[in-house]
XYZ file of N, CA and C in Angstrom:
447
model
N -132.457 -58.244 33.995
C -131.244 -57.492 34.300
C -130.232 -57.516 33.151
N -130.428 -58.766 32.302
C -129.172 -58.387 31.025
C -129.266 -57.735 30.057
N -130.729 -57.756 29.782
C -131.177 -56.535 29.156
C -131.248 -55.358 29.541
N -130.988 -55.326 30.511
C -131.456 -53.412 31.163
C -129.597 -53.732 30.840
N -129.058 -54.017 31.209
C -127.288 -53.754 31.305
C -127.341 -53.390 29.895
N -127.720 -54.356 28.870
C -126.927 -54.147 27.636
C -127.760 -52.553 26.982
N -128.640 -52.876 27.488
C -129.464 -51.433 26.887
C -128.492 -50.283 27.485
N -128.481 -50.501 28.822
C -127.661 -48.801 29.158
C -126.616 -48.907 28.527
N -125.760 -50.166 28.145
C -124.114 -50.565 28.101
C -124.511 -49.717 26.325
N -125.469 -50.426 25.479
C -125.283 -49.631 23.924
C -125.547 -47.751 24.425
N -126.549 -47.531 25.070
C -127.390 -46.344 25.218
C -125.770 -45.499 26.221
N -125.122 -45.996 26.522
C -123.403 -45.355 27.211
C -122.850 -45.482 26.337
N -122.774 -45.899 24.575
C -122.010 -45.954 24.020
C -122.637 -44.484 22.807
N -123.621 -44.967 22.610
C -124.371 -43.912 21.797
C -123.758 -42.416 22.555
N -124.282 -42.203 23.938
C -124.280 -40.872 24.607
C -122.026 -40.735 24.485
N -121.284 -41.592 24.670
C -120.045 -41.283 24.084
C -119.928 -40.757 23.107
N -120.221 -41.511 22.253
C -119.991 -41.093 21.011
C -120.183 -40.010 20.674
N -121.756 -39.203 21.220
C -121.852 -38.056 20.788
C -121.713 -37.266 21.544
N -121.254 -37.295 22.671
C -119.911 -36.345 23.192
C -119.070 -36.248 22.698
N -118.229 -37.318 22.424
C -116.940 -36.728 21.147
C -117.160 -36.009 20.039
N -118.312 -36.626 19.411
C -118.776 -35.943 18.330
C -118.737 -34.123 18.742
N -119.267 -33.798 19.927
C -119.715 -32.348 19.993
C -118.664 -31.932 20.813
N -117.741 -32.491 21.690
C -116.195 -32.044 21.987
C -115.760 -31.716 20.775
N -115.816 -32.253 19.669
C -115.148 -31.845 18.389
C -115.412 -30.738 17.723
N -116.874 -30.881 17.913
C -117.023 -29.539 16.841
C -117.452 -28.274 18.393
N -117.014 -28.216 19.143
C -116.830 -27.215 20.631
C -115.040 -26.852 20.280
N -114.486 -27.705 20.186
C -112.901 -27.426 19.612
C -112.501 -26.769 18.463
N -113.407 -27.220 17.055
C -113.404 -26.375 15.537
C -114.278 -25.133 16.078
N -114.937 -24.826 16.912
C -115.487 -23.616 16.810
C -114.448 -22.838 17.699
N -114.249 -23.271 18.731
C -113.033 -22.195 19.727
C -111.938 -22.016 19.073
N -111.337 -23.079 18.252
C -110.130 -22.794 16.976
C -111.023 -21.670 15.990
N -112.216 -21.867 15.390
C -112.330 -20.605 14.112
C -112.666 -19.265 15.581
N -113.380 -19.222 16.419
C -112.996 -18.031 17.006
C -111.996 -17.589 17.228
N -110.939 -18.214 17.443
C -109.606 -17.869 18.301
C -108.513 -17.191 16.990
N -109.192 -17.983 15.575
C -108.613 -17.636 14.054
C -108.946 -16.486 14.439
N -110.082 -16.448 14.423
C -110.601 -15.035 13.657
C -110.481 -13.732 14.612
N -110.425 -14.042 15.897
C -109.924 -12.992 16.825
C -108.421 -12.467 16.603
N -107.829 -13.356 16.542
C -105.836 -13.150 16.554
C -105.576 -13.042 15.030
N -106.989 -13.266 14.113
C -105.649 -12.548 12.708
C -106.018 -11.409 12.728
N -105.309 -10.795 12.278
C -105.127 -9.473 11.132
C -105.328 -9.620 10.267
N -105.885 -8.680 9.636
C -105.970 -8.703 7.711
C -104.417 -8.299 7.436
N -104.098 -8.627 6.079
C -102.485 -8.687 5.813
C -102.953 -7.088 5.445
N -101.476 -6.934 4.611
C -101.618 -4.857 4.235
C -102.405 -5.407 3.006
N -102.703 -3.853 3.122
C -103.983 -3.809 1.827
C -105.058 -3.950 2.474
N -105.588 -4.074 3.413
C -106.335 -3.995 4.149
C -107.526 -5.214 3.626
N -106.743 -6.168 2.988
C -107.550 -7.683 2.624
C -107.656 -8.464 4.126
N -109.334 -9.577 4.122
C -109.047 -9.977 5.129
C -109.095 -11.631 4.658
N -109.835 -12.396 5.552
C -109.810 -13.664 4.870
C -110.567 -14.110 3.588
N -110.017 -14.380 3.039
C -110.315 -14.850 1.768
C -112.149 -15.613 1.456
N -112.398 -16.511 2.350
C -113.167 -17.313 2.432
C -114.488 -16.410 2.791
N -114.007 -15.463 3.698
C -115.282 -14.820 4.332
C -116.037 -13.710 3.181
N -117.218 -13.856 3.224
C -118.239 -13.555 2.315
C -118.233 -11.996 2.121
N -117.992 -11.268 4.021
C -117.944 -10.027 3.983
C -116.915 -9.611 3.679
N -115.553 -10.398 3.763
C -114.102 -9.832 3.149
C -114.177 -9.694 1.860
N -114.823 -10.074 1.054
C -114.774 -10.037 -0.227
C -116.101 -9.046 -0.945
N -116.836 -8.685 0.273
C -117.679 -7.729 -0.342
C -116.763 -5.656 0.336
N -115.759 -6.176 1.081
C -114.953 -5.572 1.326
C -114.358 -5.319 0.682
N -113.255 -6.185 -0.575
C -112.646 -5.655 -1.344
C -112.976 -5.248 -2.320
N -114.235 -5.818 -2.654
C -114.909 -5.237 -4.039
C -115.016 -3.344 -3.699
N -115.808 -3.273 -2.556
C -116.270 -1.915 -2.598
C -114.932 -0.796 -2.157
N -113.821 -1.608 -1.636
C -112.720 -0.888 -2.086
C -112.112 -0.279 -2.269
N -112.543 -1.239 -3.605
C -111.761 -0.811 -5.199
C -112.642 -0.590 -5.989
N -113.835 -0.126 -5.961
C -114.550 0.574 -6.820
C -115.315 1.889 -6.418
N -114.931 1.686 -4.627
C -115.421 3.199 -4.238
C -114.252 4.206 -4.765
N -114.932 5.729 -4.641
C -114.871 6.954 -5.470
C -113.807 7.809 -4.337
N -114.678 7.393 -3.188
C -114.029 8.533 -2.154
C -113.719 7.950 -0.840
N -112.959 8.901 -0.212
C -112.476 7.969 1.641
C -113.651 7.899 1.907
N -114.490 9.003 1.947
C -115.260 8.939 2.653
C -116.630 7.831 2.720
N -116.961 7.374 1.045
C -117.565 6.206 0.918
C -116.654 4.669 1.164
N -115.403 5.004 1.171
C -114.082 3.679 1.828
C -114.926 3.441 3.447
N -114.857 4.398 4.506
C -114.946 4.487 5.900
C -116.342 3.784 6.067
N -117.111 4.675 5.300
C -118.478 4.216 5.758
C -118.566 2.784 5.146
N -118.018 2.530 4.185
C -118.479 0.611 4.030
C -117.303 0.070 5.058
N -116.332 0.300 5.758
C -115.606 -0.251 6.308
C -116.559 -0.076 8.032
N -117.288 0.909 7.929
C -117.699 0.755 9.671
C -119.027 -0.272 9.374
N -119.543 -0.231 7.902
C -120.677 -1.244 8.190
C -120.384 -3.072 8.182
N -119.212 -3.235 7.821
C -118.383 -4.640 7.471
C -117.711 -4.569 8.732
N -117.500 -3.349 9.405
C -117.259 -4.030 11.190
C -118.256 -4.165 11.916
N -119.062 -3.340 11.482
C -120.906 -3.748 12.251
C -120.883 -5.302 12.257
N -121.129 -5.329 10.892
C -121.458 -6.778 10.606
C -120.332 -7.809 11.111
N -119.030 -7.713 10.789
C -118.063 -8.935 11.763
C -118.845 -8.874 13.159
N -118.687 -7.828 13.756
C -119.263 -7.760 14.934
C -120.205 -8.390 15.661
N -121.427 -8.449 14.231
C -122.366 -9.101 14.640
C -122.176 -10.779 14.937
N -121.323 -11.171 13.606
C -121.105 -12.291 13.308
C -119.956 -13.250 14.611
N -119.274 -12.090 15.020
C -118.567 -13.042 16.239
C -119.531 -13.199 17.077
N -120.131 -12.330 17.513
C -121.357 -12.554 18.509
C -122.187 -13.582 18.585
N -122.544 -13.900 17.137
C -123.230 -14.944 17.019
C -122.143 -16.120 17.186
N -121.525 -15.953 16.432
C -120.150 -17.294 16.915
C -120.041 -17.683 18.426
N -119.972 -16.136 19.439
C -119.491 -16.685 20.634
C -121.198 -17.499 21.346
N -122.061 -17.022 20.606
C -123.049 -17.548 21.440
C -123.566 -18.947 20.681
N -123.038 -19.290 19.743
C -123.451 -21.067 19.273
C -122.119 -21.704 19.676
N -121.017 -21.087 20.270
C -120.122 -21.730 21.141
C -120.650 -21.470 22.589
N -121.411 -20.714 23.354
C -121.691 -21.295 24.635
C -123.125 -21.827 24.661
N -123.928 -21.978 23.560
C -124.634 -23.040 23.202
C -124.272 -24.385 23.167
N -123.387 -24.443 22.619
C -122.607 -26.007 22.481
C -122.087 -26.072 23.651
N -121.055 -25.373 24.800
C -120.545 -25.736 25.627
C -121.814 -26.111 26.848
N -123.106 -25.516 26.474
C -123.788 -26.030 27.646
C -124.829 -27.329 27.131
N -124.538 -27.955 25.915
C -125.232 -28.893 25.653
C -124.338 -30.055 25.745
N -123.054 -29.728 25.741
C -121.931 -30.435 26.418
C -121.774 -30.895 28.078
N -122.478 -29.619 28.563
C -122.532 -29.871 29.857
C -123.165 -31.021 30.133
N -124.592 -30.769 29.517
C -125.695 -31.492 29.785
C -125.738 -32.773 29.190
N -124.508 -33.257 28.085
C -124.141 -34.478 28.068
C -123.844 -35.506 29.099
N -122.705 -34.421 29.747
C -121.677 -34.948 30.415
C -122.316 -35.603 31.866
N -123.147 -34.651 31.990
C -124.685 -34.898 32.944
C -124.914 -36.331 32.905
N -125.546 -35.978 32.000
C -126.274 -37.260 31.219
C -125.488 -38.692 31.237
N -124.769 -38.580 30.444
C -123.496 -39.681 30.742
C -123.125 -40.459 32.103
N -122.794 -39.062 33.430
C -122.953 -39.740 34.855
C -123.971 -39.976 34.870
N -125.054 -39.618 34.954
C -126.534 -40.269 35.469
C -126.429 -42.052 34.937
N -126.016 -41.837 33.695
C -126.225 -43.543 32.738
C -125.066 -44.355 33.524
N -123.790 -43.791 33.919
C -123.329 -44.279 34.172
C -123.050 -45.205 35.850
N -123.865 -44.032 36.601
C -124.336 -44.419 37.862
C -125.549 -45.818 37.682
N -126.783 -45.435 36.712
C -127.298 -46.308 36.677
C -126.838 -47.805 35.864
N -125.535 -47.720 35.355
C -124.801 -49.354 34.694
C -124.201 -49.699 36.272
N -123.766 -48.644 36.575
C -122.632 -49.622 38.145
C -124.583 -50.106 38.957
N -125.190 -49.087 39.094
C -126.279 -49.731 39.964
C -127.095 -51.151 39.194
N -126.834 -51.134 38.074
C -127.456 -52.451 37.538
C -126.246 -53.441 37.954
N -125.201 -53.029 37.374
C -123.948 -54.146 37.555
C -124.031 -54.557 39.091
N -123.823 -53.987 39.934
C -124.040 -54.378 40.951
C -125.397 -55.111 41.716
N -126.602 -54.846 41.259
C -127.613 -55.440 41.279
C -127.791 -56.788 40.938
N -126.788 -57.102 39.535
C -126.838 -58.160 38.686
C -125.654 -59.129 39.661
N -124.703 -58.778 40.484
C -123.688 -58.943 41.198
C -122.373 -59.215 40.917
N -121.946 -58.623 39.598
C -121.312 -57.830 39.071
C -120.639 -59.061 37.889
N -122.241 -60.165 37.849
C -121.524 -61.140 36.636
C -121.310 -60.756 35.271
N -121.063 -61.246 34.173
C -120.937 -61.529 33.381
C -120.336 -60.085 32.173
N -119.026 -60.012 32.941
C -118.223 -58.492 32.868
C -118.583 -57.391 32.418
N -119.748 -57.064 32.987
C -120.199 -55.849 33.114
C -118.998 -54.637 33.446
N -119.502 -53.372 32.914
C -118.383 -52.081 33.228
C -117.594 -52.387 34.638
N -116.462 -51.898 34.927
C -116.049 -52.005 36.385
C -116.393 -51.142 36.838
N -115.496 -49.818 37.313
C -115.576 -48.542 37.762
C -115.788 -47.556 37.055
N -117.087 -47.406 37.002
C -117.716 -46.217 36.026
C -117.476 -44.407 36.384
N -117.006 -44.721 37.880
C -116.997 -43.434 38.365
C -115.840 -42.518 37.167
N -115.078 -43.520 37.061
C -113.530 -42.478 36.288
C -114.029 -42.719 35.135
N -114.763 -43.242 34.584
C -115.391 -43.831 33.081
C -114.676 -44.819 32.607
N -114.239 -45.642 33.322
C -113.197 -46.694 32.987
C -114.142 -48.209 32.836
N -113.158 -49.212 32.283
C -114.352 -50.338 31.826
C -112.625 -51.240 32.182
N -113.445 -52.270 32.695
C -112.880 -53.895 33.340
C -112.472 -54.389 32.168
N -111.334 -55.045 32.319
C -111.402 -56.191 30.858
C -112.229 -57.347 30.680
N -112.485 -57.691 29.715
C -113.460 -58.467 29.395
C -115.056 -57.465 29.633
N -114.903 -56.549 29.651
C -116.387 -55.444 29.597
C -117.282 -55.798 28.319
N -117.996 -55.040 28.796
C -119.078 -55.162 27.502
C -118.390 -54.655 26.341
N -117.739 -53.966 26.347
C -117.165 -53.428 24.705
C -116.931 -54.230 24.067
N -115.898 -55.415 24.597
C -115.535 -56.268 23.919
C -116.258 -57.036 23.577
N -117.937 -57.266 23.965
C -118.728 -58.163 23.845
C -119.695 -58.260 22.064
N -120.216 -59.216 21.046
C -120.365 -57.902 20.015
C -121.816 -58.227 20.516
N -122.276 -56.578 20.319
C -123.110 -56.483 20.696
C -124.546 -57.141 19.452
N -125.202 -56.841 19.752
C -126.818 -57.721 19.330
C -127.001 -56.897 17.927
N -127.216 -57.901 16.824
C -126.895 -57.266 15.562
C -125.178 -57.085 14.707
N -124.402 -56.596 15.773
C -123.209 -55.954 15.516
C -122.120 -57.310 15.487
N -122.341 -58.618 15.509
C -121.964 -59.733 15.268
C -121.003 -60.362 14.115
């Protein structure tokens, strides 16, 4: 039993961690969508600097001849944004459902530490109340773990 605890107790720390890890980058991606939806290109019809197609935007420009070759590279550089948010919004509800399935994951581990802790009879300060994700003092965190000494 102290081994099955400490195994789930590291294996609940690992699956944290990389929930934060992917809360984070679920947050940098809804921030660059949310950029890139609400700006405007300034006048001059420049857009962001960084982006690969803004700059194959200004090249063609300012070296196209006529409106009419202006329009047509401007409807194919909205094709293409187009495409490119699309793909944005869908490796953001990619991530939000591998998030899900963390979070899953996480209760399941965490049901099974209270069912060990309690099995074990709740010695040697094991997690307290896992339901809220909360940890007892004197918990395993504070304990160093095997190696981590």
């Amino acid at each position: 039993p102290a081994d099955l605890h400490e195994t789930l107790a590291q294996q609940r720390k690992r699956f944290e961690a990389r929930i934060s890890r992917l809360q984070q980058q679920v947050l940098s991606l809804k921030e660059a969508l949310q950029r890139r939806e609400t700006s405007e290109p300034p006048r001059g019809g420049h857009m962001q600097a960084h982006s690969p197609l803004a700059q194959q935007l200004r090249t063609t420009l300012r070296e196209s001849a006529s409106p009419d070759e202006r329009a047509a590279q401007l409807h194919r550089t909205a094709t293409a944004l187009a495409a490119e948010n699309e793909a944005l919004r869908e490796a953001l509800a990619g991530r939000d459902r591998e998030l899900a399935r963390e979070r899953s994951e996480r209760a399941r581990l965490e049901e099974a530490l209270a069912m060990a802790h309690s099995a074990n009879g709740g010695a040697n300060g094991a997690p307290g109340d896992t339901a809220a994700g909360g940890w007892s003092e004197g918990s395993a965190r504070h304990r160093p773990q095997r190696g981590m000494a």
